[in-house]
Each structure stands twice: as structure tokens, then as C-alpha cells.
Amino acid sequence: MVIFNELYNFAGFNNFNDLKIFTTKNNLQQHLLQIQDSHRTIGLVPTLGALHQGHLSLIAQAQQYNDEIVCSIFVNPTQFNDPKDLEKYPRTIEHDIKLLEQAGCNVLFKPEVEEIYDDNEQWHLNIGELEHLLEGKFRPGHYQGVTQVVYKLFNIVKPDTAYFGQKDYQQFLIIKKMVDLLKIPVQLVMCPIKREPDGLAMSSRNIHLTSEDRKHALILSKTLNWVTSNFNINNISQLKKEAELMISNEPGVGLEYFEIADGDTLHAANQNSKNIVALVAAKVGKTRLIDNVLLVHGR
Ligand code: AMP
């Protein structure tokens, strides 16, 4: 591991397989310039850290198609509408670095907040209705913060391709919209959800689940599986009602929304929607979890 920033600059660096850690834009860009100049491709995996196998699956996907993989770890304050949530967001940087080294990731970009934001910086992107549905309703301002930081990361890293998880399905749609609106020259790839063997979607927030919560949390993936199995049997509104009931009946689980949505607009789906996705958000104990499943994909 080699740390490059204003304080540490190891002149003796020469091992190409080492994970290079940058904390400043300038040093990162100097490094990436060499990659771009030699016509090698850059894949970007933006994260909030507390890495798990879900994040690593994005890195593995990026490695298949790119020469240099940049993973960013930045707990972006502007996307947290609840200061307590920001404060207690898990931070496990030493473990993260080990995982990135094992995964053969080339670069970690780990800036401090001041490196990314000037004082009193403003941002507003007109994302349209998508911003206010589902997650947007429960986390007002969240997607302004997400687009703000992802726009900055795209500008700093200038990746050929950026990798995001289906786990945050709405986030992917919104980033795609931003890329189209602002004509950002980057290809976006959505990677499948990695799950624990019992079905729970991997999430940095799972660390906060008590052992009781952990059992109750399974109702989310169980319900999504049930909806998948019954999709061709029941109609959409029956499925939604039944799914809401299944989750609401689980002790310790507070349902925020369950929606069977058009995969492009996130409005309620109809039988003719080209893409259909079932999405759920719920508080399990004190921990907010999200999950989803694709029911129809590009018919
Ligand atoms: P986060 O650190 O939670 O912001 O996640 C960083 C990226 O990893 C996002 O694009 C997420 O959608 C993706 N991700 C998170 N959890 C999973 C998972 N279980 N499977 C696949 N991708 C995931």
C-alpha cells in the first residue's frame, strides 16, 4: 500500500500492483493522466466505504473491462438528510484498504470533505419527478447530494466507465438521467445485487442490525422472492397489497414503501411496462434497509 498525498509521497514507489491511495484531486489526476496518455481505460467504483462483497463485485466487474480501477471512499455529507445518520454511518477504512488490496484494485481515492467541497457550495440539478418518488420521499434532498458528489467524481476521475449497484436502483436511474442531461462522456454499468447466503442484500448498514433484527430483516428478500414467484399468477395491485401485509406483519419491521414500479419512471407499473421492478424500504429495528428485484427486464 502506498499513500500519496501532500504529506506522504513515497519516491520509491514502483510496484504496479500496489494499491495507490490518493487523498487529493491533484495527485490523483497526475497519476490518472499517465493512464489516459497511454490510452488505458479507467473504471470508477464510487462508494461510501465500509466495503463488503457487494462493493467488491463492482470492482471485479470493472476489472473485466478496464485497465485501471479507481474506487472512491467518501462519506458524502450532502446526501445525508439526517445528521445522526451521517454520524453513525460505519467507517472501517483499515479493513476497506485490506479488501481493496486483496481485490487487486489499483487506486483508492479517499478525500476529506474540504477536498471535495468549498464553503457554502450550491448545487441543484433538475432531475424531474424521479427525485421525489420512493427514496426521494423518505430522504428529501438525498439525490441532489448524490448527483452533486457523483458529478464531482466524474469530473475528477474522468472514467471511461462507472459501476453502480442495482441495490440502489433509483440512484442508478438518476445518475443515468444526469449523465444524459449534462452529456457527460461516461458509460454506466449496473451490477446485480450481492446477497448473504440466506438472501439478505449486503449493505454497509447491516453492521447495525442486532441478531434479532438480522432475523426479521429476511422478510424483505423473502417478500421480493414471493412476488417474483407469483408475478404471473396475481395482478400487480394484489401482489403489492399482499407484499405490504407480509412485511407489516413481521415484528420489529416498519415498512416505508413497497412498490411494483415501472423500471424507467418508478411510477406504479402496468402489465405493459417494458421494465418492472419491485422495490422496498423498511426500518428494521433502528436500521433503514432497501432492497429490490427486477420482475421484467427489457421485454
Ligand atoms: P454505498 O457504499 O452503499 O454507496 O455503495 C456503493 C455502490 O455499491 C453503489 O453503487 C451500490 O449500489 C453498490 N452496492 C451496495 N450494496 C450492494 C450489493 N449488495 N450488491 C451490489 N452492489 C451493491
PDB file of C-alpha atoms in Angstrom, residues 6-187:
ATOM      1  CA  GLU A   6       0.551  16.291   0.387  1.00  0.00           C
ATOM      2  CA  LEU A   7       2.195  14.688   3.426  1.00  0.00           C
ATOM      3  CA  TYR A   8       3.270  11.301   2.149  1.00  0.00           C
ATOM      4  CA  ASN A   9       4.864  10.898  -1.217  1.00  0.00           C
ATOM      5  CA  PHE A  10       6.924   7.775  -1.498  1.00  0.00           C
ATOM      6  CA  ALA A  11       9.570   8.444  -4.126  1.00  0.00           C
ATOM      7  CA  GLY A  12      10.472   4.760  -4.170  1.00  0.00           C
ATOM      8  CA  PHE A  13       7.065   3.697  -5.436  1.00  0.00           C
ATOM      9  CA  ASN A  14       7.435   1.272  -8.315  1.00  0.00           C
ATOM     10  CA  ASN A  15       5.242  -1.751  -7.708  1.00  0.00           C
ATOM     11  CA  PHE A  16       2.454  -1.561 -10.264  1.00  0.00           C
ATOM     12  CA  ASN A  17       0.232  -3.983  -8.351  1.00  0.00           C
ATOM     13  CA  ASP A  18       0.182  -1.960  -5.156  1.00  0.00           C
ATOM     14  CA  LEU A  19      -2.945  -0.153  -4.139  1.00  0.00           C
ATOM     15  CA  LYS A  20      -2.211   3.534  -4.544  1.00  0.00           C
ATOM     16  CA  ILE A  21      -4.061   5.785  -2.124  1.00  0.00           C
ATOM     17  CA  PHE A  22      -4.715   9.403  -3.006  1.00  0.00           C
ATOM     18  CA  THR A  23      -6.323  11.959  -0.770  1.00  0.00           C
ATOM     19  CA  THR A  24      -6.053  14.955  -3.114  1.00  0.00           C
ATOM     20  CA  LYS A  25      -7.564  15.570  -6.543  1.00  0.00           C
ATOM     21  CA  ASN A  26      -4.272  16.905  -7.907  1.00  0.00           C
ATOM     22  CA  ASN A  27      -2.196  13.873  -7.067  1.00  0.00           C
ATOM     23  CA  LEU A  28      -4.903  11.524  -8.263  1.00  0.00           C
ATOM     24  CA  GLN A  29      -5.208  13.388 -11.551  1.00  0.00           C
ATOM     25  CA  GLN A  30      -1.444  13.411 -12.096  1.00  0.00           C
ATOM     26  CA  HIS A  31      -1.478   9.650 -11.771  1.00  0.00           C
ATOM     27  CA  LEU A  32      -4.540   9.203 -13.992  1.00  0.00           C
ATOM     28  CA  LEU A  33      -3.020  11.402 -16.690  1.00  0.00           C
ATOM     29  CA  GLN A  34      -0.378   8.738 -17.260  1.00  0.00           C
ATOM     30  CA  ILE A  35      -3.123   6.146 -17.682  1.00  0.00           C
ATOM     31  CA  GLN A  36      -5.049   8.326 -20.128  1.00  0.00           C
ATOM     32  CA  ASP A  37      -1.903   9.280 -22.063  1.00  0.00           C
ATOM     33  CA  SER A  38      -1.113   5.631 -22.620  1.00  0.00           C
ATOM     34  CA  HIS A  39      -4.703   5.018 -23.806  1.00  0.00           C
ATOM     35  CA  ARG A  40      -5.539   2.746 -20.918  1.00  0.00           C
ATOM     36  CA  THR A  41      -9.155   2.750 -19.712  1.00  0.00           C
ATOM     37  CA  ILE A  42     -10.345   3.822 -16.265  1.00  0.00           C
ATOM     38  CA  GLY A  43     -13.212   2.193 -14.375  1.00  0.00           C
ATOM     39  CA  LEU A  44     -14.665   4.050 -11.388  1.00  0.00           C
ATOM     40  CA  VAL A  45     -16.479   2.472  -8.425  1.00  0.00           C
ATOM     41  CA  PRO A  46     -17.824   5.203  -6.115  1.00  0.00           C
ATOM     42  CA  THR A  47     -18.630   4.110  -2.548  1.00  0.00           C
ATOM     43  CA  LEU A  48     -19.231   5.372   0.961  1.00  0.00           C
ATOM     44  CA  GLY A  49     -16.832   2.750   2.324  1.00  0.00           C
ATOM     45  CA  ALA A  50     -17.485   0.033   4.930  1.00  0.00           C
ATOM     46  CA  LEU A  51     -16.847  -2.240   1.987  1.00  0.00           C
ATOM     47  CA  HIS A  52     -18.381  -5.684   1.570  1.00  0.00           C
ATOM     48  CA  GLN A  53     -18.656  -8.312  -1.161  1.00  0.00           C
ATOM     49  CA  GLY A  54     -21.291  -6.221  -2.957  1.00  0.00           C
ATOM     50  CA  HIS A  55     -18.783  -3.412  -3.474  1.00  0.00           C
ATOM     51  CA  LEU A  56     -16.109  -5.942  -4.441  1.00  0.00           C
ATOM     52  CA  SER A  57     -18.393  -7.422  -7.096  1.00  0.00           C
ATOM     53  CA  LEU A  58     -18.496  -3.964  -8.736  1.00  0.00           C
ATOM     54  CA  ILE A  59     -14.708  -3.849  -8.655  1.00  0.00           C
ATOM     55  CA  ALA A  60     -14.498  -7.347 -10.166  1.00  0.00           C
ATOM     56  CA  GLN A  61     -16.869  -6.301 -12.942  1.00  0.00           C
ATOM     57  CA  ALA A  62     -14.822  -3.148 -13.570  1.00  0.00           C
ATOM     58  CA  GLN A  63     -11.617  -5.199 -13.741  1.00  0.00           C
ATOM     59  CA  GLN A  64     -13.005  -7.296 -16.575  1.00  0.00           C
ATOM     60  CA  TYR A  65     -13.318  -4.310 -18.878  1.00  0.00           C
ATOM     61  CA  ASN A  66     -10.827  -1.662 -17.710  1.00  0.00           C
ATOM     62  CA  ASP A  67      -7.089  -1.272 -17.257  1.00  0.00           C
ATOM     63  CA  GLU A  68      -7.124   0.905 -14.133  1.00  0.00           C
ATOM     64  CA  ILE A  69      -9.724   0.651 -11.373  1.00  0.00           C
ATOM     65  CA  VAL A  70     -10.397   3.598  -9.107  1.00  0.00           C
ATOM     66  CA  CYS A  71     -12.520   3.030  -6.022  1.00  0.00           C
ATOM     67  CA  SER A  72     -13.572   6.139  -4.136  1.00  0.00           C
ATOM     68  CA  ILE A  73     -14.472   6.106  -0.460  1.00  0.00           C
ATOM     69  CA  PHE A  74     -16.184   9.273   0.620  1.00  0.00           C
ATOM     70  CA  VAL A  75     -18.951   9.564   3.191  1.00  0.00           C
ATOM     71  CA  ASN A  76     -20.616  12.415   1.346  1.00  0.00           C
ATOM     72  CA  PRO A  77     -22.292  14.755   3.852  1.00  0.00           C
ATOM     73  CA  THR A  78     -24.587  16.403   1.290  1.00  0.00           C
ATOM     74  CA  GLN A  79     -26.529  13.194   0.625  1.00  0.00           C
ATOM     75  CA  PHE A  80     -27.437  12.639   4.284  1.00  0.00           C
ATOM     76  CA  ASN A  81     -30.606  14.458   5.256  1.00  0.00           C
ATOM     77  CA  ASP A  82     -30.271  13.219   8.849  1.00  0.00           C
ATOM     78  CA  PRO A  83     -27.098  14.379  10.663  1.00  0.00           C
ATOM     79  CA  LYS A  84     -27.362  11.435  13.095  1.00  0.00           C
ATOM     80  CA  ASP A  85     -27.365   9.002  10.167  1.00  0.00           C
ATOM     81  CA  LEU A  86     -24.206  10.670   8.809  1.00  0.00           C
ATOM     82  CA  GLU A  87     -22.534  10.500  12.195  1.00  0.00           C
ATOM     83  CA  LYS A  88     -23.242   6.819  12.759  1.00  0.00           C
ATOM     84  CA  TYR A  89     -22.534   5.700   9.181  1.00  0.00           C
ATOM     85  CA  PRO A  90     -19.978   2.857   9.541  1.00  0.00           C
ATOM     86  CA  ARG A  91     -16.359   3.781   8.837  1.00  0.00           C
ATOM     87  CA  THR A  92     -13.926   0.849   8.554  1.00  0.00           C
ATOM     88  CA  ILE A  93     -11.094   2.265   6.474  1.00  0.00           C
ATOM     89  CA  GLU A  94      -8.330  -0.142   7.520  1.00  0.00           C
ATOM     90  CA  HIS A  95     -10.473  -3.142   6.668  1.00  0.00           C
ATOM     91  CA  ASP A  96     -11.544  -1.437   3.428  1.00  0.00           C
ATOM     92  CA  ILE A  97      -7.917  -0.971   2.386  1.00  0.00           C
ATOM     93  CA  LYS A  98      -7.184  -4.654   3.045  1.00  0.00           C
ATOM     94  CA  LEU A  99     -10.162  -5.696   0.928  1.00  0.00           C
ATOM     95  CA  LEU A 100      -9.129  -3.388  -1.912  1.00  0.00           C
ATOM     96  CA  GLU A 101      -5.576  -4.740  -1.799  1.00  0.00           C
ATOM     97  CA  GLN A 102      -6.831  -8.327  -1.883  1.00  0.00           C
ATOM     98  CA  ALA A 103      -9.144  -7.474  -4.757  1.00  0.00           C
ATOM     99  CA  GLY A 104      -6.258  -6.033  -6.765  1.00  0.00           C
ATOM    100  CA  CYS A 105      -7.858  -2.601  -7.027  1.00  0.00           C
ATOM    101  CA  ASN A 106      -5.353  -0.094  -8.420  1.00  0.00           C
ATOM    102  CA  VAL A 107      -6.375   3.187  -6.822  1.00  0.00           C
ATOM    103  CA  LEU A 108      -8.254   4.297  -3.738  1.00  0.00           C
ATOM    104  CA  PHE A 109      -9.397   7.924  -3.745  1.00  0.00           C
ATOM    105  CA  LYS A 110     -10.181   8.892  -0.176  1.00  0.00           C
ATOM    106  CA  PRO A 111     -10.594  12.645   0.089  1.00  0.00           C
ATOM    107  CA  GLU A 112     -11.571  14.679   3.128  1.00  0.00           C
ATOM    108  CA  VAL A 113     -14.720  16.792   2.886  1.00  0.00           C
ATOM    109  CA  GLU A 114     -12.723  20.018   2.323  1.00  0.00           C
ATOM    110  CA  GLU A 115     -11.025  18.476  -0.690  1.00  0.00           C
ATOM    111  CA  ILE A 116     -14.388  17.982  -2.375  1.00  0.00           C
ATOM    112  CA  TYR A 117     -16.449  20.973  -1.221  1.00  0.00           C
ATOM    113  CA  ASP A 118     -15.783  24.684  -0.899  1.00  0.00           C
ATOM    114  CA  ASP A 119     -17.600  26.546   1.857  1.00  0.00           C
ATOM    115  CA  ASN A 120     -21.260  27.315   1.072  1.00  0.00           C
ATOM    116  CA  GLU A 121     -21.210  25.474  -2.211  1.00  0.00           C
ATOM    117  CA  GLN A 122     -24.570  25.339  -4.004  1.00  0.00           C
ATOM    118  CA  TRP A 123     -25.917  22.626  -6.293  1.00  0.00           C
ATOM    119  CA  HIS A 124     -29.248  21.973  -7.880  1.00  0.00           C
ATOM    120  CA  LEU A 125     -29.946  19.667 -10.778  1.00  0.00           C
ATOM    121  CA  ASN A 126     -33.391  19.407 -12.258  1.00  0.00           C
ATOM    122  CA  ILE A 127     -33.871  15.632 -12.171  1.00  0.00           C
ATOM    123  CA  GLY A 128     -37.639  15.803 -12.516  1.00  0.00           C
ATOM    124  CA  GLU A 129     -40.140  13.534 -10.796  1.00  0.00           C
ATOM    125  CA  LEU A 130     -37.668  10.723 -10.126  1.00  0.00           C
ATOM    126  CA  GLU A 131     -36.102  12.819  -7.386  1.00  0.00           C
ATOM    127  CA  HIS A 132     -39.255  12.901  -5.280  1.00  0.00           C
ATOM    128  CA  LEU A 133     -40.598   9.349  -5.585  1.00  0.00           C
ATOM    129  CA  LEU A 134     -39.900   6.398  -3.256  1.00  0.00           C
ATOM    130  CA  GLU A 135     -36.461   7.040  -1.693  1.00  0.00           C
ATOM    131  CA  GLY A 136     -36.829  10.723  -2.545  1.00  0.00           C
ATOM    132  CA  LYS A 137     -39.998  10.975  -0.458  1.00  0.00           C
ATOM    133  CA  PHE A 138     -38.335   9.490   2.611  1.00  0.00           C
ATOM    134  CA  ARG A 139     -34.935  11.125   2.125  1.00  0.00           C
ATOM    135  CA  PRO A 140     -35.609  14.656   0.864  1.00  0.00           C
ATOM    136  CA  GLY A 141     -32.558  16.206  -0.787  1.00  0.00           C
ATOM    137  CA  HIS A 142     -30.744  12.863  -0.928  1.00  0.00           C
ATOM    138  CA  TYR A 143     -30.483  12.719  -4.716  1.00  0.00           C
ATOM    139  CA  GLN A 144     -29.301  16.319  -5.017  1.00  0.00           C
ATOM    140  CA  GLY A 145     -26.403  15.295  -2.752  1.00  0.00           C
ATOM    141  CA  VAL A 146     -25.800  12.095  -4.714  1.00  0.00           C
ATOM    142  CA  THR A 147     -25.732  13.853  -8.101  1.00  0.00           C
ATOM    143  CA  GLN A 148     -23.555  16.632  -6.676  1.00  0.00           C
ATOM    144  CA  VAL A 149     -20.851  14.241  -5.496  1.00  0.00           C
ATOM    145  CA  VAL A 150     -21.028  11.837  -8.436  1.00  0.00           C
ATOM    146  CA  TYR A 151     -20.736  14.786 -10.848  1.00  0.00           C
ATOM    147  CA  LYS A 152     -17.612  15.892  -8.997  1.00  0.00           C
ATOM    148  CA  LEU A 153     -16.138  12.377  -9.007  1.00  0.00           C
ATOM    149  CA  PHE A 154     -16.790  12.048 -12.746  1.00  0.00           C
ATOM    150  CA  ASN A 155     -15.031  15.386 -13.321  1.00  0.00           C
ATOM    151  CA  ILE A 156     -12.057  14.455 -11.176  1.00  0.00           C
ATOM    152  CA  VAL A 157     -11.541  10.864 -12.357  1.00  0.00           C
ATOM    153  CA  LYS A 158     -12.890  11.157 -15.922  1.00  0.00           C
ATOM    154  CA  PRO A 159     -13.657   7.428 -16.009  1.00  0.00           C
ATOM    155  CA  ASP A 160     -14.462   5.611 -19.224  1.00  0.00           C
ATOM    156  CA  THR A 161     -16.991   3.533 -17.296  1.00  0.00           C
ATOM    157  CA  ALA A 162     -18.561   3.859 -13.848  1.00  0.00           C
ATOM    158  CA  TYR A 163     -20.073   0.953 -11.937  1.00  0.00           C
ATOM    159  CA  PHE A 164     -23.113   1.157  -9.656  1.00  0.00           C
ATOM    160  CA  GLY A 165     -25.227  -1.472  -7.911  1.00  0.00           C
ATOM    161  CA  GLN A 166     -28.788  -2.429  -8.721  1.00  0.00           C
ATOM    162  CA  LYS A 167     -29.162  -2.358  -4.929  1.00  0.00           C
ATOM    163  CA  ASP A 168     -29.651   1.418  -5.308  1.00  0.00           C
ATOM    164  CA  TYR A 169     -31.896   1.111  -8.340  1.00  0.00           C
ATOM    165  CA  GLN A 170     -33.371   4.611  -8.152  1.00  0.00           C
ATOM    166  CA  GLN A 171     -29.884   6.080  -7.731  1.00  0.00           C
ATOM    167  CA  PHE A 172     -28.812   4.400 -10.963  1.00  0.00           C
ATOM    168  CA  LEU A 173     -31.770   5.861 -12.882  1.00  0.00           C
ATOM    169  CA  ILE A 174     -30.994   9.315 -11.507  1.00  0.00           C
ATOM    170  CA  ILE A 175     -27.288   9.152 -12.351  1.00  0.00           C
ATOM    171  CA  LYS A 176     -28.209   7.976 -15.844  1.00  0.00           C
ATOM    172  CA  LYS A 177     -30.536  10.958 -16.147  1.00  0.00           C
ATOM    173  CA  MET A 178     -27.757  13.318 -15.001  1.00  0.00           C
ATOM    174  CA  VAL A 179     -25.302  11.827 -17.491  1.00  0.00           C
ATOM    175  CA  ASP A 180     -27.838  12.290 -20.302  1.00  0.00           C
ATOM    176  CA  LEU A 181     -28.802  15.833 -19.236  1.00  0.00           C
ATOM    177  CA  LEU A 182     -25.244  17.075 -18.812  1.00  0.00           C
ATOM    178  CA  LYS A 183     -23.876  14.964 -21.684  1.00  0.00           C
ATOM    179  CA  ILE A 184     -21.123  13.513 -19.513  1.00  0.00           C
ATOM    180  CA  PRO A 185     -18.898  11.189 -21.563  1.00  0.00           C
ATOM    181  CA  VAL A 186     -19.061   8.128 -19.331  1.00  0.00           C
ATOM    182  CA  GLN A 187     -20.583   4.711 -19.745  1.00  0.00           C
TER     183      GLN A 187
END
